């Protein structure tokens, strides 16, 4: 005779199978979570260049992050989307952004993309987040910082697997004034959501974004039961524009950039070569179209440019300081030894200026509102109420051997600094040149946690299967990716197709030719020598891969050319 308890287990098992859930979720319930399961701390920064950490060639002091990077594994071929939301969508779901709801940045949707599947501007119902799966498996799940994956409650961190969250829903001032980075409404406040609730004001201890997001994550971690692992997502909004930092932090860089961005670019590239981050044959890339030689600037222009870089450097240093507080707290609580720390930027450095970001013909109301609500004076640069961009010249120095910056399908927009550290899996101080993507990080986190992705069905609904590939194998050993793998990026009509050492791109003028261009990444990381005519069969193969991607992912190319 079957006992009542056993009968209940069988009924539950049948129910799980009928609703499309994997049986592994039954054995990885909160009550069954083993005490020794791996904690995960995922740190994401916004708009940081490839060479902006000390461990990747920078002169900016970043000792806390560098200690982990030098001890762990640095990824030198980490490929994101060219803007934030598509990257974050892949990172949270392990699938392509066109499936996850972010075929384009919501602020840049073209008329023919609006309302179409894959262009919802919020995480779609066709995906399940890794936070949800980890929570199902008994993890405590926490998120602080920039979300930018939907503003409604249904698309919020709370609804997408995070049991505690303090989320900036879009871009905003880094201080407590709650100025949104863009809005046509002169009275609008930046959108913050704490768990389920939209906030009318920020807490009294919100002094600066990086400080508060770290404070809040520490607070959440301290509520974790000792017998349950945690997944913490620390999503800094820095160093996204408007670039701002505390006065004391900016003062530390006074006079450090007086020689200008051309000298800095050369120094960083040489440092990258010594570190093994760049090859000995790497050269400075072509200057961006709006870039200017340092010697061509007037004295007042140099003064403003120097100040912008001092602010930006302070933002990077503050990221390191506050990330370091979280890491030190884990060490003090004896949690770091069983925690994997993964760090990445969501795209390359911001190289646009105010006029490119908010052109009069496209965004007249937003442009006028920003100008009315902010103080653009030199004296106020970096402070509350300021509105400063890093610009194309310093962005070039942030990735000196890469062409262009955020928003483009060139390496300056797609390839970012990333590393992983743990005492168990990533601890040999190595450098990996394997092509790795945000969806791979999602797969890796699930692998580390021992959680299976449910495949095509989750809780009775169809979902997209996991597209990413874990960077570790079943034994926890780092595995290099397959050279035959094809990876495709498309945002705002700017396209990149990668396979091994080959990269096919198409971008409109003046950033590209408007036609397909082919580059060899092994010998031409700066994308300066188009080989499309020399290797037509490779061009055709990669173009065919792009056409398959369009069909499989429902890509709708925009019917307007965004300068962003």
XYZ file of C-alpha atoms in Angstrom:
564
model
C 0.000 0.000 0.000
C 1.301 3.496 -0.865
C 1.512 5.839 2.098
C -0.296 9.163 1.988
C 3.029 11.029 2.010
C 4.332 8.975 -0.925
C 1.049 9.474 -2.770
C 1.369 13.219 -2.317
C 4.902 13.118 -3.749
C 3.701 11.218 -6.811
C 0.839 13.647 -7.389
C 3.260 16.572 -7.159
C 5.703 14.892 -9.552
C 2.951 14.302 -12.156
C 1.844 17.912 -11.751
C 5.347 19.177 -12.424
C 5.691 17.062 -15.544
C 2.321 18.182 -16.909
C 3.196 21.857 -16.399
C 6.491 21.471 -18.222
C 8.780 21.849 -15.181
C 11.861 19.699 -14.856
C 11.921 17.138 -12.069
C 15.224 18.621 -10.882
C 13.282 21.569 -9.537
C 11.494 19.228 -7.138
C 14.779 18.188 -5.544
C 16.227 21.713 -5.524
C 13.501 23.380 -3.507
C 14.500 25.907 -0.799
C 14.269 23.218 1.868
C 16.554 20.891 -0.082
C 19.298 23.374 -1.005
C 22.678 21.938 0.083
C 24.709 24.072 2.491
C 27.787 24.142 0.265
C 26.225 25.453 -2.944
C 28.082 28.250 -4.700
C 27.139 31.867 -4.052
C 27.233 34.176 -7.089
C 28.020 37.903 -7.127
C 27.433 39.398 -10.594
C 28.809 42.935 -10.961
C 27.828 44.912 -14.062
C 28.949 48.436 -14.868
C 27.413 50.719 -17.455
C 29.358 52.159 -20.415
C 32.894 51.328 -19.260
C 35.678 51.060 -21.824
C 37.900 48.009 -22.343
C 40.987 49.705 -20.889
C 39.419 51.449 -17.877
C 40.487 48.966 -15.151
C 44.080 48.692 -13.982
C 44.083 44.980 -14.793
C 43.113 45.874 -18.374
C 45.628 48.687 -18.891
C 44.326 51.732 -17.027
C 46.202 54.158 -14.803
C 43.013 54.645 -12.703
C 43.533 52.925 -9.342
C 41.131 49.964 -9.129
C 42.869 47.735 -6.544
C 39.858 45.762 -5.294
C 38.699 44.638 -8.720
C 42.266 44.151 -9.945
C 43.074 41.802 -7.082
C 40.257 39.499 -8.188
C 40.987 39.928 -11.905
C 44.685 39.100 -11.561
C 43.853 36.104 -9.344
C 41.001 34.832 -11.514
C 40.461 34.671 -15.278
C 40.387 37.777 -17.451
C 38.305 37.521 -20.610
C 39.759 39.541 -23.489
C 37.193 38.530 -26.102
C 33.999 39.205 -24.168
C 31.374 40.385 -26.679
C 28.240 42.238 -25.554
C 25.566 44.110 -27.461
C 26.489 47.672 -28.346
C 23.997 49.197 -25.867
C 22.831 48.277 -22.393
C 19.328 46.766 -22.455
C 19.986 44.075 -25.108
C 23.094 42.996 -23.191
C 21.225 42.868 -19.891
C 18.359 40.935 -21.482
C 20.757 38.228 -22.708
C 22.583 38.223 -19.378
C 19.387 37.665 -17.397
C 17.866 35.052 -19.735
C 20.645 33.323 -21.672
C 18.927 33.943 -25.011
C 19.295 36.374 -27.914
C 18.028 39.918 -27.238
C 15.676 39.710 -30.235
C 13.881 36.843 -28.483
C 14.061 38.382 -25.016
C 12.239 41.572 -26.078
C 15.147 43.871 -26.842
C 15.783 43.723 -30.561
C 16.496 47.411 -30.093
C 16.994 49.845 -27.267
C 13.492 50.975 -26.317
C 14.490 54.651 -26.578
C 15.699 54.064 -30.150
C 12.829 51.967 -31.550
C 12.131 52.761 -35.184
C 8.490 53.233 -36.281
C 8.424 49.867 -38.055
C 9.658 48.080 -34.894
C 7.172 49.499 -32.403
C 4.694 46.943 -31.094
C 6.364 44.023 -32.862
C 7.364 40.725 -31.196
C 10.925 40.937 -29.976
C 10.724 44.718 -29.648
C 8.577 44.995 -26.519
C 11.142 47.079 -24.624
C 10.630 44.790 -21.612
C 11.508 41.174 -20.947
C 9.100 39.115 -23.033
C 6.911 36.223 -21.891
C 9.031 33.964 -24.088
C 11.900 33.892 -21.577
C 12.581 32.920 -17.977
C 15.324 34.671 -16.013
C 18.215 32.988 -14.265
C 17.075 34.779 -11.091
C 13.746 32.972 -11.301
C 15.426 29.606 -11.820
C 17.876 30.193 -8.992
C 15.078 31.293 -6.684
C 13.129 28.146 -7.595
C 16.220 26.141 -6.683
C 16.483 27.608 -3.191
C 18.745 30.600 -3.776
C 18.170 33.932 -2.108
C 18.114 36.429 -4.985
C 19.003 40.113 -4.625
C 19.370 42.958 -7.104
C 20.472 46.578 -6.661
C 21.197 49.190 -9.313
C 20.223 49.753 -12.905
C 17.590 47.424 -14.388
C 16.471 48.974 -17.723
C 14.514 45.845 -18.672
C 11.015 47.219 -18.205
C 9.195 49.774 -16.060
C 5.965 47.926 -15.237
C 5.512 45.721 -12.190
C 5.234 42.660 -14.449
C 8.644 43.401 -15.967
C 10.305 44.461 -12.712
C 13.070 42.606 -10.849
C 10.462 41.601 -8.255
C 8.380 39.855 -10.945
C 11.427 38.371 -12.651
C 12.948 36.369 -9.827
C 14.517 38.797 -7.370
C 13.006 38.459 -3.910
C 14.621 41.738 -2.811
C 15.510 44.568 -5.161
C 16.254 48.268 -5.294
C 16.183 49.114 -8.977
C 16.802 52.183 -11.089
C 14.437 51.453 -13.957
C 16.164 53.685 -16.509
C 19.016 56.203 -16.528
C 19.227 59.108 -14.091
C 21.411 61.453 -12.095
C 23.886 59.675 -9.842
C 22.863 61.859 -6.911
C 19.639 61.915 -4.886
C 18.017 64.741 -6.887
C 16.092 62.128 -8.935
C 16.601 63.959 -12.214
C 15.908 61.525 -15.082
C 18.572 61.377 -17.783
C 15.858 62.031 -20.370
C 12.202 63.001 -20.306
C 10.056 65.617 -22.071
C 8.323 66.312 -18.730
C 10.068 69.148 -16.830
C 8.676 67.800 -13.546
C 9.505 64.129 -14.089
C 11.336 62.114 -11.454
C 13.683 59.231 -12.116
C 11.948 55.882 -11.732
C 13.162 53.772 -8.805
C 11.399 50.653 -7.617
C 12.017 48.999 -4.262
C 10.648 45.481 -4.510
C 7.069 46.139 -5.755
C 6.796 49.855 -4.957
C 7.695 52.905 -7.065
C 9.496 55.487 -4.912
C 8.567 59.170 -4.635
C 11.857 60.006 -2.930
C 15.170 58.327 -2.208
C 16.370 57.213 1.249
C 18.356 59.681 3.352
C 21.496 57.554 2.996
C 21.420 57.769 -0.806
C 24.402 60.077 -1.381
C 25.765 58.671 -4.631
C 24.535 55.832 -6.821
C 27.543 53.504 -6.486
C 27.644 53.988 -2.727
C 23.968 53.296 -2.170
C 23.670 50.299 -4.484
C 26.588 48.663 -2.651
C 25.106 49.558 0.755
C 21.787 48.025 -0.184
C 23.258 44.804 -1.522
C 25.290 44.364 1.674
C 22.093 44.841 3.646
C 20.316 42.179 1.581
C 23.193 39.712 1.862
C 23.156 40.111 5.634
C 19.597 38.760 5.684
C 20.664 35.521 3.976
C 20.123 32.323 5.928
C 23.436 30.617 6.532
C 22.130 27.386 5.034
C 20.981 28.986 1.768
C 23.176 30.285 -1.073
C 22.648 33.721 -2.639
C 22.689 35.286 -6.083
C 23.540 38.976 -5.865
C 23.277 41.254 -8.912
C 25.123 44.540 -8.299
C 24.306 46.692 -11.334
C 26.153 49.995 -11.100
C 24.659 52.787 -13.192
C 28.133 54.383 -13.344
C 29.915 55.445 -15.442
C 26.854 56.146 -17.657
C 26.148 59.783 -18.509
C 25.566 62.250 -17.058
C 29.055 61.640 -15.707
C 29.074 62.715 -12.055
C 31.052 61.906 -8.921
C 31.551 63.275 -5.409
C 33.799 66.339 -5.268
C 36.328 64.525 -3.068
C 36.640 61.693 -5.597
C 37.107 64.093 -8.524
C 39.772 66.007 -6.598
C 41.947 62.887 -6.470
C 42.422 63.163 -10.254
C 43.152 66.879 -10.410
C 45.859 67.438 -13.033
C 46.198 63.743 -13.925
C 44.947 64.195 -17.492
C 46.509 67.521 -18.452
C 48.545 65.879 -21.230
C 45.362 64.952 -23.069
C 43.684 61.937 -24.588
C 46.203 61.199 -27.343
C 49.006 60.660 -24.826
C 46.659 58.602 -22.649
C 45.616 56.336 -25.545
C 49.245 55.554 -26.380
C 50.150 54.900 -22.747
C 47.199 52.583 -22.207
C 47.881 50.564 -25.331
C 51.507 50.055 -24.278
C 50.368 48.996 -20.826
C 47.880 46.522 -22.336
C 50.689 44.951 -24.335
C 52.813 44.523 -21.211
C 49.869 42.907 -19.413
C 49.141 40.537 -22.297
C 45.701 42.104 -22.842
C 46.662 43.355 -26.318
C 48.934 41.668 -28.834
C 52.351 43.113 -29.610
C 51.083 43.973 -33.087
C 48.096 46.017 -31.877
C 48.017 49.637 -33.035
C 45.929 52.666 -32.206
C 42.638 52.543 -34.056
C 41.343 55.252 -36.339
C 40.033 58.300 -34.513
C 36.195 58.475 -34.313
C 34.548 60.744 -36.933
C 33.868 63.497 -34.363
C 37.257 63.106 -32.702
C 39.954 65.794 -32.854
C 43.705 65.747 -32.228
C 44.543 67.147 -28.794
C 46.851 69.780 -30.273
C 43.968 71.119 -32.420
C 41.850 72.120 -29.410
C 41.599 75.644 -28.042
C 42.686 76.211 -24.443
C 39.095 76.446 -23.187
C 38.218 73.197 -24.975
C 41.161 71.426 -23.366
C 40.099 72.684 -19.949
C 36.605 71.219 -20.364
C 37.939 67.966 -21.805
C 40.355 67.513 -18.899
C 37.579 68.064 -16.391
C 35.360 65.478 -18.097
C 38.075 62.833 -17.846
C 38.782 63.674 -14.197
C 35.094 63.074 -13.441
C 35.021 59.843 -15.409
C 38.139 58.502 -13.712
C 36.568 59.325 -10.349
C 33.486 57.311 -11.334
C 35.631 54.263 -12.147
C 37.530 54.636 -8.875
C 34.241 54.890 -6.965
C 32.974 51.716 -8.647
C 36.080 49.948 -7.416
C 35.826 51.388 -3.912
C 32.202 50.387 -3.412
C 32.513 47.016 -5.142
C 35.472 46.486 -2.828
C 33.269 47.126 0.200
C 30.912 44.360 -0.918
C 33.810 41.965 -1.541
C 35.425 42.821 1.818
C 32.096 42.236 3.534
C 31.857 38.772 1.977
C 35.408 38.077 3.128
C 34.640 39.228 6.672
C 31.555 37.024 6.792
C 33.603 34.087 5.476
C 31.435 33.877 2.363
C 33.970 34.858 -0.304
C 35.668 31.449 -0.346
C 32.431 29.947 -1.681
C 31.407 32.839 -3.925
C 32.024 33.246 -7.652
C 32.485 36.907 -8.588
C 31.783 37.807 -12.225
C 32.485 41.334 -13.471
C 31.594 42.891 -16.825
C 30.620 46.090 -18.595
C 27.377 46.066 -20.576
C 28.928 47.719 -23.640
C 31.860 49.905 -24.638
C 32.565 53.437 -23.477
C 30.113 56.226 -24.298
C 31.580 58.234 -27.159
C 28.605 60.348 -28.172
C 28.073 63.978 -27.284
C 24.895 65.869 -26.400
C 24.020 66.764 -30.005
C 24.381 63.180 -31.239
C 22.356 61.772 -28.359
C 19.549 64.310 -28.501
C 19.484 65.786 -32.042
C 17.039 68.636 -32.504
C 15.207 66.990 -35.414
C 14.496 63.741 -33.495
C 14.132 64.703 -29.826
C 13.267 68.426 -29.630
C 11.179 68.236 -26.432
C 13.614 66.057 -24.515
C 16.512 68.248 -25.634
C 14.860 71.468 -24.455
C 13.771 69.924 -21.141
C 17.297 68.670 -20.398
C 18.762 72.077 -21.188
C 16.246 73.785 -18.915
C 16.711 71.386 -15.978
C 20.517 71.188 -15.896
C 23.463 73.464 -15.247
C 25.993 73.007 -18.065
C 28.625 75.365 -16.623
C 32.242 74.312 -16.190
C 32.039 75.015 -12.453
C 29.166 72.541 -12.040
C 30.621 69.713 -14.118
C 30.295 66.416 -12.281
C 28.004 67.789 -9.591
C 24.286 67.423 -8.941
C 22.363 69.025 -11.794
C 25.231 68.699 -14.292
C 24.901 66.971 -17.662
C 28.284 65.997 -19.086
C 29.322 63.335 -21.585
C 32.730 61.646 -21.802
C 32.782 62.194 -25.566
C 34.504 60.476 -28.510
C 38.080 61.490 -27.743
C 38.366 60.002 -24.254
C 36.216 57.038 -25.343
C 38.922 56.308 -27.904
C 41.494 56.280 -25.103
C 39.209 53.916 -23.156
C 39.735 51.279 -25.869
C 42.744 52.523 -27.819
C 43.079 49.675 -30.319
C 39.326 49.353 -31.013
C 37.338 51.329 -33.560
C 34.466 53.507 -32.316
C 32.510 53.060 -29.083
C 29.077 52.363 -27.585
C 26.240 52.073 -30.102
C 28.302 50.525 -32.889
C 29.010 47.027 -34.151
C 32.754 47.655 -34.082
C 34.955 46.291 -31.290
C 34.849 49.588 -29.403
C 31.118 49.110 -28.937
C 31.002 45.341 -28.437
C 34.172 44.145 -26.699
C 34.366 44.943 -22.997
C 36.436 44.159 -19.925
C 35.233 41.104 -18.013
C 36.641 38.639 -15.516
C 35.610 35.832 -13.188
C 37.090 34.886 -9.835
C 36.512 32.155 -7.292
C 38.785 30.117 -5.084
C 37.370 26.944 -6.645
C 36.845 27.577 -10.369
C 38.592 30.756 -11.558
C 41.814 31.040 -9.587
C 44.833 30.616 -11.837
C 45.485 34.223 -12.911
C 45.012 33.340 -16.575
C 43.844 35.279 -19.604
C 41.279 33.710 -21.943
C 40.812 34.904 -25.522
C 37.801 32.637 -26.100
C 34.731 34.389 -27.474
C 32.309 34.731 -24.546
C 28.930 36.458 -24.474
C 26.424 37.606 -21.829
C 24.221 34.587 -22.579
C 27.250 32.407 -21.787
C 27.511 34.086 -18.396
C 23.858 33.162 -17.753
C 24.594 29.533 -18.651
C 27.719 29.557 -16.494
C 25.846 30.858 -13.445
C 23.257 28.093 -13.795
C 26.055 25.537 -14.173
C 27.829 26.809 -11.054
C 24.572 26.629 -9.103
C 23.774 23.128 -10.332
C 20.480 24.322 -11.826
C 19.149 23.024 -15.134
C 17.397 25.328 -17.560
C 13.866 23.972 -18.176
C 14.273 23.994 -21.955
C 11.191 24.892 -23.997
C 8.572 24.955 -21.226
C 8.296 26.691 -17.874
C 5.223 26.564 -15.626
C 2.876 25.706 -18.461
C 4.106 28.220 -21.042
C 6.434 27.996 -24.013
C 9.811 29.644 -23.544
C 12.988 30.026 -25.567
C 15.682 27.454 -24.766
C 19.032 28.510 -23.360
C 21.343 29.752 -26.128
C 24.418 30.462 -24.035
C 27.185 27.971 -23.296
C 28.786 27.626 -19.883
C 32.484 28.543 -19.767
C 33.098 25.630 -17.382
C 32.448 21.946 -17.960
C 30.637 19.521 -15.694
C 33.807 19.083 -13.640
C 34.059 22.824 -13.012
C 37.051 23.241 -15.350
C 37.344 26.220 -17.709
C 36.574 25.150 -21.261
C 37.445 27.082 -24.401
C 34.670 27.711 -26.885
C 34.325 26.088 -30.286
C 36.106 27.987 -33.055
C 33.248 27.142 -35.445
C 30.720 29.001 -33.311
C 28.902 31.889 -34.982
C 27.842 34.856 -32.865
C 25.676 37.686 -34.229
C 24.963 41.204 -33.001
C 22.414 43.630 -34.412
C 21.240 46.809 -32.755
C 19.869 49.919 -34.478
C 20.643 48.378 -37.866
C 24.367 48.013 -37.145
C 25.390 44.378 -37.689
C 28.330 42.179 -36.686
C 28.814 38.475 -37.433
C 31.713 36.637 -35.751
C 33.147 33.207 -36.421
C 36.603 32.393 -35.153
C 39.026 35.074 -36.298
C 36.614 36.485 -38.884
C 34.171 39.337 -38.400
C 31.655 40.664 -40.933
C 30.101 44.070 -40.263
C 27.664 46.446 -41.898
C 27.209 50.001 -40.644
C 25.871 53.153 -42.306
C 28.119 56.137 -43.154
C 30.013 57.935 -41.698
C 30.840 55.059 -39.326
C 30.943 52.435 -42.079
C 30.547 52.104 -45.830
C 26.925 50.940 -45.790
C 28.100 47.665 -47.347
C 29.459 44.450 -45.815
C 33.044 44.675 -44.603
C 35.199 41.721 -43.550
C 37.969 41.887 -40.949
C 40.441 39.418 -39.517
C 40.407 39.824 -35.757
C 43.686 37.949 -35.293
C 45.693 40.490 -37.279
C 43.450 43.566 -37.441
C 41.686 44.221 -34.140
C 41.297 47.874 -35.178
C 39.097 46.905 -38.140
C 41.068 49.015 -40.590
C 41.626 46.580 -43.473
C 38.476 45.420 -45.277
C 39.038 41.951 -46.788
C 35.560 41.401 -48.240
C 36.782 41.510 -51.843
C 39.753 39.270 -51.105
C 37.727 36.541 -49.369
C 34.271 36.525 -51.011
C 33.510 32.956 -49.870
C 33.990 33.907 -46.190
C 31.868 36.996 -46.644
C 29.129 34.893 -48.248
C 29.245 32.284 -45.489
C 28.880 34.857 -42.732
C 26.222 36.810 -44.616
C 24.221 33.584 -44.998
C 24.520 33.050 -41.245
C 23.113 36.540 -40.728
C 20.130 35.823 -42.998
C 19.382 32.640 -41.038
C 19.547 34.617 -37.808
C 17.075 37.167 -39.195
C 14.596 34.428 -40.045
C 15.012 32.464 -36.803
C 14.859 35.490 -34.493
C 12.319 37.712 -36.225
C 14.736 40.582 -36.830
C 13.168 43.805 -38.115
C 15.796 46.215 -39.359
C 14.897 49.807 -38.460
C 13.504 52.025 -41.204
C 15.533 54.935 -39.911
C 19.266 55.311 -39.241
C 19.971 56.160 -35.621
C 23.114 58.195 -35.015
C 23.287 56.527 -31.654
